Amino acid sequence: MAETYENAGGTTVPIVPAVPYADPQGDPFLRTRFALPARPATFLRRQRLVQHLDQALVTPLTLVNGPAGAGKTLLAADWAAGLRQPVAWLTVEAGDRRPGVFWAYVLQALRACGASASDAVGAPADASRVDRKLLAALAAELNDRDRPVVLVLDEYDRMTDPEVTEQLEFVLHHAGRGLHLVLVTRTEPLLPLHRYRAAGELTEIRAAELAFTPEEAVALLELHGLSLPVPAARALVDRTRGWAAGLRLSALAALESADPELYLKEFDADRSTVADFLLAEVLRGQPEETQGLLLRVSVLERFSPELANALTLRTDAEPILAGLHRDNAFVEYLGHSSYQLHPLFREILRAHLRVRLPGLEPELHRRAARWLRRSGFLPETLAHGAAAGDWDFAAGALVDDLAIGQLFTGLRSDDLTQLFSHMGPEARSPATDVVRAARDLSRHDLDHGLAHLRLAEEHLTDDAPDLAAAQLSCALLETLAARLTGCPPRAEKAAAAADGLRQEVPAHLLDKHPELTALLLTHLGSARLWAGRFEDARAALTTAAAAPGGAATVLPREDALEHLALLDYLDGWLGRAERKALAAVSEMERAGLPQPSGSGIGQLVLAAVAVDRHELGRAQALLDETARLPAGTHDPVPAAGRALATARLLLVRGKARAAVEAAGPDVAAAVASPWATSHEALVTAAAHVAEGRPDAAAEVLQGVSVDQPACAVEAAAIHLATGRPGVAVDLLDGLRAGSRAGPAVTVRAALVRAQAAEEAGDTATARRLVAHALLDARRERLRRPFLDAGAWLRPLLATAPLHELAAGWLTPGSPRHGERPRPEALPPPLVAVELSGRERDVLERLARMMSTEEVAADLYVSVNTVKTHLKSVYRKLAVNRRGDAVRRARDLRLL
């Protein structure tokens, strides 16, 4: 039966379980972060503050701002518990500074209170980014609500990313009356509060109002069992400045004194802070076993009684923690048997731990890591293992969990790289060498990565226990190394070994980490593509592109889609190639990941397609975009793709020598690629023809693989251009039947045969072949083969039937009655360009000749935000200047 809770209005609201949902890092949501903090028995409701907070229901933004321990959280929780409308509560943590994590938790908080976001909103897939479309969809859905929702963000001072704050303001603004936002914070948020204040849309409760009055201090002390006259309470309030934590701590300390009133009057506050002194007094007032527990759990962010027992080596943590929470001794109960210390209290306890029990802290981290590993909490296991300096254990936990692929998925890769960057050379185990190899290979550092991989494999002997997970991790890294070194046989050997090892690994680990299989298949597919085994490559890549796992597999899925796009291009299917490349871009945008991706193959495919459609400006812009990728990405397939696209563009522009220089990939490979070598030879031969050296061109063509239909057809065209029509036709006749050749191949083949027929005096056959070529090319907007064909084609295109087939896309169409002839606009793309609402806003203002600063002021955003939107617009429109963006947008009817 579904778990529910009843709000103050008597409405039963379902609590949506957290298990089916995971944050962008693949971890289950922590339900305790969505629960209203429990109010202790000593909590004092201050009606004046509750009444003030009620104004939050009529203003979009409420700010509860005060120092640590001012009572902000308990005040907000008490007020929220009495509301009749849905309240989404989220306790912000340091890890939420990344936009994807923050918004994933916000969406889950809305679900937890019954204000569930629909599937149309989606969910962030990358910890570091969030799609603007998601934010717009969320704002629109909130705006449509009949009953507004109250969203409370507790400890919002932990949010230091200005991008998140800007996104939050966007959602708040566009949610209208459907959202009331309450920020509970120690610091001033990066919001334009003056604008809300001037519009009367801000409710503020600040430190001065949060401070206890003497009368309230008397009532609070009475709840602790202390009776104090108002004058004495006034003196105490003066000394503590009405600080709630100070009052509570002093009350707890006074209870241990023989004369509580005298103690409250005379306690020594001559310390760096009052908090340090009072927390020390509370600690010393506890029994020895309680002090020991508090000191030891201070190394933990949150903990259960069982974990506390593991650190103390005792069995009585549960009643002690329950008592501390009940006594308001700065131990907070989070629900679901989970506790945490007040942050200030935890910091001071850790300082006491290092003084009173020097050298124990690493051992406590070690105990915590082992307990967390047994309980299945891998990220916390790794963090505590690293804090203990136990790198063999931490690396072993990562490898044994089969999580080595997370170093390559973009989800936790930066965190893991940072975590293991502190691992010293003294850590020597197969697992540490596997982690070092993965870390180096993820940076394309082949020399060090392979050296560490060899060390790991040498130590993974048959008599070592629990080999399968480590060996499967090595197989993944071997496949990646084979891909990066251009060695398909090694990739096949590693993939075959992985197939056998998967049978030895527990099935639940493979299900838990789908990224490992997706990565392995993508690397194998890339190696097969390099080898020219297109069908085998397509099989592996298609499986990888359909991998399950959501955010965990988004990068290998995108990589596989881009490789499939390249395969389609090499087979002559331009439309398919474009659709797959754009699908990969869309996949990354939905996940909020940066574009272009690590290899940029998709952009290179789009550039090559643009060359074949004679969209030369777009091709250059796409190539310029991929030029911004990090240097040193040692991967032969994208290197060959870049060489191919660049050389073809240079050839079209008449720069034959530059094309020859660009045609060779600048990455060495262990095995030569037949298609990469063939295309390099074709560019060189074409350059010789352009420079009047037909014999040199024919000699170069001997190195072209005629097993590749696209290469054979291009070679035939060059042979025909050098006066060898018989050789050209023989090449075309030798193409194997049933090949997957697409229009870019068949159109060129038809034109070669047509030219040969025309030169032989068979004009009827030539016209028939050109007609077929025009029909096939029109669907793909394939212009380049006709532009390259030469002067023989022009008279044929001038004839009535062929002219009609070419009009409007290859040659200018006839103007309408009364319309003046005008240059042909760029043909629309096969897949529509999608701009976000804010990107359209920026583009429209560009069209009005507004400067970046003027656009920022008009849209109430920062200049940097406008620049970010501009960069996205340029990428989507494949331009690199403002004027080009406006012209391209008008051509595509976006303006």
Tab-separated table of N, CA, C and O in Angstrom, residues 333-426:
chain	number	residue	atom	x	y	z
A	333	TYR	N	17.293	14.651	13.854
A	333	TYR	CA	16.730	13.424	13.298
A	333	TYR	C	16.173	13.715	11.915
A	333	TYR	O	15.348	14.618	11.734
A	334	LEU	N	16.624	12.957	10.916
A	334	LEU	CA	16.243	13.199	9.532
A	334	LEU	C	15.120	12.287	9.061
A	334	LEU	O	14.653	12.414	7.929
A	335	GLY	N	14.686	11.396	9.917
A	335	GLY	CA	13.697	10.410	9.506
A	335	GLY	C	14.368	9.171	8.961
A	335	GLY	O	15.540	9.179	8.565
A	336	HIS	N	13.623	8.072	8.924
A	336	HIS	CA	14.124	6.811	8.374
A	336	HIS	C	15.416	6.371	9.066
A	336	HIS	O	16.383	5.942	8.414
A	337	SER	N	15.448	6.533	10.406
A	337	SER	CA	16.593	6.102	11.228
A	337	SER	C	17.887	6.773	10.797
A	337	SER	O	18.960	6.162	10.824
A	338	SER	N	17.816	8.006	10.401
A	338	SER	CA	19.003	8.731	9.959
A	338	SER	C	19.145	10.013	10.763
A	338	SER	O	18.152	10.698	11.037
A	339	TYR	N	20.384	10.311	11.139
A	339	TYR	CA	20.680	11.493	11.962
A	339	TYR	C	21.796	12.308	11.304
A	339	TYR	O	22.533	11.821	10.444
A	340	GLN	N	21.882	13.556	11.757
A	340	GLN	CA	23.043	14.371	11.432
A	340	GLN	C	23.287	15.338	12.574
A	340	GLN	O	22.374	15.693	13.326
A	341	LEU	N	24.539	15.762	12.722
A	341	LEU	CA	24.888	16.765	13.717
A	341	LEU	C	24.665	18.145	13.130
A	341	LEU	O	24.795	18.349	11.918
A	342	HIS	N	24.332	19.089	13.999
A	342	HIS	CA	24.305	20.474	13.547
A	342	HIS	C	25.674	20.799	12.956
A	342	HIS	O	26.706	20.448	13.534
A	343	PRO	N	25.717	21.455	11.793
A	343	PRO	CA	27.014	21.668	11.127
A	343	PRO	C	28.066	22.315	12.022
A	343	PRO	O	29.229	21.888	12.026
A	344	LEU	N	27.691	23.365	12.768
A	344	LEU	CA	28.667	23.998	13.647
A	344	LEU	C	29.131	23.037	14.728
A	344	LEU	O	30.318	22.969	15.060
A	345	PHE	N	28.180	22.301	15.279
A	345	PHE	CA	28.518	21.335	16.312
A	345	PHE	C	29.481	20.285	15.761
A	345	PHE	O	30.457	19.897	16.418
A	346	ARG	N	29.227	19.830	14.551
A	346	ARG	CA	30.086	18.814	13.950
A	346	ARG	C	31.503	19.346	13.753
A	346	ARG	O	32.499	18.649	14.040
A	347	GLU	N	31.625	20.588	13.285
A	347	GLU	CA	32.958	21.146	13.070
A	347	GLU	C	33.747	21.220	14.371
A	347	GLU	O	34.937	20.885	14.420
A	348	ILE	N	33.079	21.663	15.421
A	348	ILE	CA	33.773	21.801	16.702
A	348	ILE	C	34.119	20.435	17.278
A	348	ILE	O	35.197	20.228	17.840
A	349	LEU	N	33.220	19.480	17.134
A	349	LEU	CA	33.502	18.132	17.611
A	349	LEU	C	34.710	17.533	16.894
A	349	LEU	O	35.535	16.849	17.514
A	350	ARG	N	34.812	17.786	15.602
A	350	ARG	CA	35.968	17.246	14.873
A	350	ARG	C	37.264	17.881	15.365
A	350	ARG	O	38.300	17.217	15.447
A	351	ALA	N	37.200	19.163	15.708
A	351	ALA	CA	38.389	19.802	16.289
A	351	ALA	C	38.740	19.165	17.628
A	351	ALA	O	39.914	18.901	17.928
A	352	HIS	N	37.724	18.886	18.447
A	352	HIS	CA	37.961	18.219	19.736
A	352	HIS	C	38.513	16.815	19.516
A	352	HIS	O	39.368	16.342	20.273
A	353	LEU	N	38.010	16.133	18.489
A	353	LEU	CA	38.467	14.778	18.200
A	353	LEU	C	39.968	14.761	17.934
A	353	LEU	O	40.694	13.892	18.447
A	354	ARG	N	40.443	15.708	17.150
A	354	ARG	CA	41.864	15.722	16.804
A	354	ARG	C	42.743	16.042	18.004
A	354	ARG	O	43.893	15.606	18.065
A	355	VAL	N	42.192	16.786	18.978
A	355	VAL	CA	42.962	17.127	20.180
A	355	VAL	C	42.918	15.993	21.201
A	355	VAL	O	43.934	15.582	21.751
A	356	ARG	N	41.726	15.477	21.427
A	356	ARG	CA	41.556	14.484	22.478
A	356	ARG	C	41.951	13.084	22.057
A	356	ARG	O	42.429	12.288	22.875
A	357	LEU	N	41.754	12.753	20.778
A	357	LEU	CA	42.060	11.406	20.300
A	357	LEU	C	42.902	11.517	19.025
A	357	LEU	O	42.472	11.143	17.930
A	358	PRO	N	44.110	12.055	19.124
A	358	PRO	CA	44.929	12.268	17.927
A	358	PRO	C	45.219	10.949	17.205
A	358	PRO	O	45.479	9.923	17.830
A	359	GLY	N	45.138	11.009	15.900
A	359	GLY	CA	45.433	9.836	15.080
A	359	GLY	C	44.266	8.909	14.864
A	359	GLY	O	44.382	7.948	14.074
A	360	LEU	N	43.140	9.136	15.525
A	360	LEU	CA	42.000	8.232	15.387
A	360	LEU	C	41.171	8.530	14.132
A	360	LEU	O	40.498	7.632	13.610
A	361	GLU	N	41.202	9.756	13.618
A	361	GLU	CA	40.317	10.141	12.519
A	361	GLU	C	40.465	9.251	11.288
A	361	GLU	O	39.452	8.797	10.738
A	362	PRO	N	41.676	8.940	10.816
A	362	PRO	CA	41.771	8.037	9.653
A	362	PRO	C	41.139	6.671	9.909
A	362	PRO	O	40.494	6.100	9.018
A	363	GLU	N	41.315	6.141	11.128
A	363	GLU	CA	40.719	4.839	11.444
A	363	GLU	C	39.196	4.920	11.418
A	363	GLU	O	38.517	3.979	10.975
A	364	LEU	N	38.634	6.037	11.874
A	364	LEU	CA	37.182	6.192	11.832
A	364	LEU	C	36.683	6.227	10.388
A	364	LEU	O	35.650	5.633	10.066
A	365	HIS	N	37.397	6.936	9.551
A	365	HIS	CA	37.031	6.940	8.124
A	365	HIS	C	37.126	5.526	7.551
A	365	HIS	O	36.282	5.120	6.740
A	366	ARG	N	38.127	4.779	7.978
A	366	ARG	CA	38.294	3.411	7.476
A	366	ARG	C	37.118	2.532	7.908
A	366	ARG	O	36.570	1.766	7.112
A	367	ARG	N	36.729	2.643	9.171
A	367	ARG	CA	35.577	1.860	9.645
A	367	ARG	C	34.303	2.254	8.908
A	367	ARG	O	33.494	1.399	8.530
A	368	ALA	N	34.130	3.565	8.714
A	368	ALA	CA	32.933	4.023	7.996
A	368	ALA	C	32.921	3.489	6.567
A	368	ALA	O	31.885	3.045	6.061
A	369	ALA	N	34.077	3.510	5.903
A	369	ALA	CA	34.153	3.043	4.520
A	369	ALA	C	33.765	1.572	4.423
A	369	ALA	O	33.024	1.167	3.519
A	370	ARG	N	34.238	0.771	5.356
A	370	ARG	CA	33.935	-0.663	5.304
A	370	ARG	C	32.455	-0.935	5.581
A	370	ARG	O	31.831	-1.783	4.925
A	371	TRP	N	31.879	-0.215	6.525
A	371	TRP	CA	30.450	-0.414	6.801
A	371	TRP	C	29.614	0.038	5.597
A	371	TRP	O	28.671	-0.647	5.196
A	372	LEU	N	29.959	1.179	5.029
A	372	LEU	CA	29.207	1.705	3.895
A	372	LEU	C	29.331	0.801	2.670
A	372	LEU	O	28.382	0.638	1.912
A	373	ARG	N	30.498	0.189	2.511
A	373	ARG	CA	30.664	-0.727	1.382
A	373	ARG	C	29.767	-1.946	1.548
A	373	ARG	O	29.123	-2.387	0.584
A	374	ARG	N	29.707	-2.486	2.755
A	374	ARG	CA	28.837	-3.638	2.987
A	374	ARG	C	27.372	-3.283	2.771
A	374	ARG	O	26.564	-4.120	2.384
A	375	SER	N	27.041	-2.006	3.010
A	375	SER	CA	25.652	-1.564	2.895
A	375	SER	C	25.294	-1.063	1.501
A	375	SER	O	24.163	-0.654	1.262
A	376	GLY	N	26.269	-1.049	0.593
A	376	GLY	CA	25.987	-0.702	-0.791
A	376	GLY	C	26.002	0.776	-1.112
A	376	GLY	O	25.452	1.183	-2.132
A	377	PHE	N	26.651	1.601	-0.281
A	377	PHE	CA	26.731	3.047	-0.544
A	377	PHE	C	28.102	3.358	-1.147
A	377	PHE	O	29.041	3.730	-0.436
A	378	LEU	N	28.220	3.203	-2.460
A	378	LEU	CA	29.529	3.310	-3.097
A	378	LEU	C	30.132	4.714	-3.018
A	378	LEU	O	31.303	4.847	-2.651
A	379	PRO	N	29.408	5.804	-3.384
A	379	PRO	CA	30.049	7.120	-3.326
A	379	PRO	C	30.589	7.458	-1.942
A	379	PRO	O	31.703	7.972	-1.810
A	380	GLU	N	29.801	7.177	-0.877
A	380	GLU	CA	30.264	7.453	0.473
A	380	GLU	C	31.433	6.545	0.845
A	380	GLU	O	32.359	6.951	1.546
A	381	THR	N	31.393	5.307	0.351
A	381	THR	CA	32.506	4.380	0.589
A	381	THR	C	33.800	4.947	0.032
A	381	THR	O	34.844	4.955	0.705
A	382	LEU	N	33.748	5.420	-1.189
A	382	LEU	CA	34.954	5.956	-1.820
A	382	LEU	C	35.444	7.199	-1.092
A	382	LEU	O	36.658	7.373	-0.897
A	383	ALA	N	34.516	8.070	-0.677
A	383	ALA	CA	34.916	9.299	0.004
A	383	ALA	C	35.623	9.000	1.314
A	383	ALA	O	36.674	9.580	1.624
A	384	HIS	N	35.075	8.077	2.114
A	384	HIS	CA	35.704	7.763	3.392
A	384	HIS	C	36.977	6.936	3.206
A	384	HIS	O	37.930	7.095	3.974
A	385	GLY	N	36.995	6.067	2.195
A	385	GLY	CA	38.224	5.334	1.920
A	385	GLY	C	39.347	6.279	1.544
A	385	GLY	O	40.489	6.118	1.995
A	386	ALA	N	39.037	7.291	0.733
A	386	ALA	CA	40.048	8.278	0.363
A	386	ALA	C	40.468	9.110	1.565
A	386	ALA	O	41.656	9.401	1.758
A	387	ALA	N	39.491	9.506	2.419
A	387	ALA	CA	39.824	10.290	3.614
A	387	ALA	C	40.713	9.497	4.557
A	387	ALA	O	41.544	10.079	5.274
A	388	ALA	N	40.567	8.172	4.551
A	388	ALA	CA	41.418	7.325	5.393
A	388	ALA	C	42.775	7.092	4.755
A	388	ALA	O	43.676	6.552	5.412
A	389	GLY	N	42.934	7.462	3.503
A	389	GLY	CA	44.183	7.183	2.805
A	389	GLY	C	44.321	5.731	2.419
A	389	GLY	O	45.412	5.282	2.056
A	390	ASP	N	43.231	4.987	2.479
A	390	ASP	CA	43.248	3.557	2.150
A	390	ASP	C	42.881	3.396	0.680
A	390	ASP	O	41.761	3.004	0.326
A	391	TRP	N	43.836	3.666	-0.186
A	391	TRP	CA	43.561	3.691	-1.617
A	391	TRP	C	43.328	2.302	-2.190
A	391	TRP	O	42.539	2.145	-3.135
A	392	ASP	N	44.006	1.305	-1.655
A	392	ASP	CA	43.760	-0.054	-2.128
A	392	ASP	C	42.309	-0.439	-1.895
A	392	ASP	O	41.665	-1.055	-2.758
A	393	PHE	N	41.782	-0.062	-0.727
A	393	PHE	CA	40.390	-0.372	-0.425
A	393	PHE	C	39.452	0.423	-1.325
A	393	PHE	O	38.494	-0.128	-1.882
A	394	ALA	N	39.704	1.722	-1.467
A	394	ALA	CA	38.817	2.566	-2.268
A	394	ALA	C	38.802	2.111	-3.732
A	394	ALA	O	37.737	1.973	-4.351
A	395	ALA	N	39.981	1.869	-4.293
A	395	ALA	CA	40.044	1.408	-5.684
A	395	ALA	C	39.402	0.040	-5.818
A	395	ALA	O	38.692	-0.242	-6.799
A	396	GLY	N	39.620	-0.825	-4.828
A	396	GLY	CA	39.009	-2.144	-4.867
A	396	GLY	C	37.496	-2.068	-4.841
A	396	GLY	O	36.813	-2.834	-5.534
A	397	ALA	N	36.961	-1.143	-4.046
A	397	ALA	CA	35.499	-0.991	-3.995
A	397	ALA	C	34.949	-0.539	-5.343
A	397	ALA	O	33.919	-1.029	-5.810
A	398	LEU	N	35.637	0.391	-5.994
A	398	LEU	CA	35.184	0.885	-7.298
A	398	LEU	C	35.215	-0.225	-8.343
A	398	LEU	O	34.264	-0.406	-9.111
A	399	VAL	N	36.313	-0.979	-8.363
A	399	VAL	CA	36.465	-2.038	-9.370
A	399	VAL	C	35.521	-3.194	-9.082
A	399	VAL	O	34.852	-3.703	-9.989
A	400	ASP	N	35.428	-3.622	-7.835
A	400	ASP	CA	34.572	-4.760	-7.493
A	400	ASP	C	33.095	-4.453	-7.742
A	400	ASP	O	32.304	-5.358	-8.001
A	401	ASP	N	32.720	-3.182	-7.646
A	401	ASP	CA	31.340	-2.784	-7.922
A	401	ASP	C	31.066	-2.682	-9.411
A	401	ASP	O	29.944	-2.407	-9.820
A	402	LEU	N	32.099	-2.907	-10.225
A	402	LEU	CA	32.015	-2.812	-11.679
A	402	LEU	C	31.677	-1.386	-12.134
A	402	LEU	O	31.006	-1.171	-13.136
A	403	ALA	N	32.169	-0.408	-11.352
A	403	ALA	CA	31.835	0.991	-11.615
A	403	ALA	C	32.951	1.730	-12.338
A	403	ALA	O	32.923	2.959	-12.415
A	404	ILE	N	33.927	1.014	-12.900
A	404	ILE	CA	35.054	1.683	-13.547
A	404	ILE	C	34.598	2.536	-14.725
A	404	ILE	O	35.202	3.562	-15.054
A	405	GLY	N	33.474	2.154	-15.353
A	405	GLY	CA	32.972	2.923	-16.486
A	405	GLY	C	32.534	4.321	-16.114
A	405	GLY	O	32.419	5.197	-16.977
A	406	GLN	N	32.279	4.575	-14.810
A	406	GLN	CA	31.836	5.904	-14.391
A	406	GLN	C	32.916	6.959	-14.596
A	406	GLN	O	32.622	8.150	-14.578
A	407	LEU	N	34.165	6.525	-14.799
A	407	LEU	CA	35.222	7.481	-15.115
A	407	LEU	C	35.093	8.030	-16.539
A	407	LEU	O	35.801	8.970	-16.903
A	408	PHE	N	34.165	7.443	-17.334
A	408	PHE	CA	34.043	7.841	-18.737
A	408	PHE	C	32.658	8.342	-19.105
A	408	PHE	O	32.437	8.686	-20.261
A	409	THR	N	31.725	8.384	-18.161
A	409	THR	CA	30.338	8.677	-18.528
A	409	THR	C	29.950	10.133	-18.357
A	409	THR	O	28.851	10.522	-18.730
A	410	GLY	N	30.805	10.961	-17.768
A	410	GLY	CA	30.468	12.363	-17.582
A	410	GLY	C	29.588	12.641	-16.390
A	410	GLY	O	29.321	13.788	-16.067
A	411	LEU	N	29.122	11.595	-15.677
A	411	LEU	CA	28.241	11.800	-14.537
A	411	LEU	C	29.059	12.058	-13.282
A	411	LEU	O	28.917	13.066	-12.625
A	412	ARG	N	29.911	11.078	-12.924
A	412	ARG	CA	30.735	11.224	-11.742
A	412	ARG	C	32.211	11.239	-12.098
A	412	ARG	O	33.070	11.144	-11.227
A	413	SER	N	32.529	11.347	-13.384
A	413	SER	CA	33.916	11.219	-13.808
A	413	SER	C	34.802	12.298	-13.191
A	413	SER	O	35.915	12.001	-12.731
A	414	ASP	N	34.330	13.546	-13.161
A	414	ASP	CA	35.157	14.610	-12.567
A	414	ASP	C	35.366	14.377	-11.079
A	414	ASP	O	36.477	14.558	-10.565
A	415	ASP	N	34.313	13.952	-10.376
A	415	ASP	CA	34.439	13.700	-8.948
A	415	ASP	C	35.408	12.557	-8.683
A	415	ASP	O	36.239	12.627	-7.769
A	416	LEU	N	35.302	11.482	-9.470
A	416	LEU	CA	36.192	10.341	-9.259
A	416	LEU	C	37.630	10.693	-9.604
A	416	LEU	O	38.566	10.285	-8.906
A	417	THR	N	37.807	11.436	-10.681
A	417	THR	CA	39.160	11.843	-11.051
A	417	THR	C	39.779	12.700	-9.946
A	417	THR	O	40.943	12.521	-9.576
A	418	GLN	N	39.000	13.637	-9.411
A	418	GLN	CA	39.487	14.474	-8.328
A	418	GLN	C	39.774	13.647	-7.085
A	418	GLN	O	40.797	13.835	-6.416
A	419	LEU	N	38.892	12.709	-6.781
A	419	LEU	CA	39.064	11.885	-5.588
A	419	LEU	C	40.363	11.089	-5.662
A	419	LEU	O	41.165	11.091	-4.716
A	420	PHE	N	40.590	10.425	-6.794
A	420	PHE	CA	41.759	9.556	-6.912
A	420	PHE	C	43.027	10.309	-7.327
A	420	PHE	O	44.083	9.687	-7.440
A	421	SER	N	42.909	11.621	-7.567
A	421	SER	CA	44.116	12.387	-7.895
A	421	SER	C	45.073	12.469	-6.716
A	421	SER	O	46.268	12.742	-6.889
A	422	HIS	N	44.562	12.218	-5.500
A	422	HIS	CA	45.419	12.270	-4.311
A	422	HIS	C	46.076	10.926	-4.016
A	422	HIS	O	46.825	10.810	-3.046
A	423	MET	N	45.795	9.924	-4.825
A	423	MET	CA	46.358	8.593	-4.601
A	423	MET	C	47.844	8.605	-4.936
A	423	MET	O	48.245	8.921	-6.052
A	424	GLY	N	48.668	8.241	-3.975
A	424	GLY	CA	50.107	8.273	-4.155
A	424	GLY	C	50.663	6.987	-4.728
A	424	GLY	O	49.958	5.979	-4.842
A	425	PRO	N	51.952	6.960	-5.066
A	425	PRO	CA	52.566	5.763	-5.667
A	425	PRO	C	52.672	4.592	-4.704
A	425	PRO	O	52.922	3.468	-5.127
A	426	GLU	N	52.502	4.859	-3.412
A	426	GLU	CA	52.601	3.765	-2.438
A	426	GLU	C	51.442	2.786	-2.546
A	426	GLU	O	51.536	1.643	-2.078
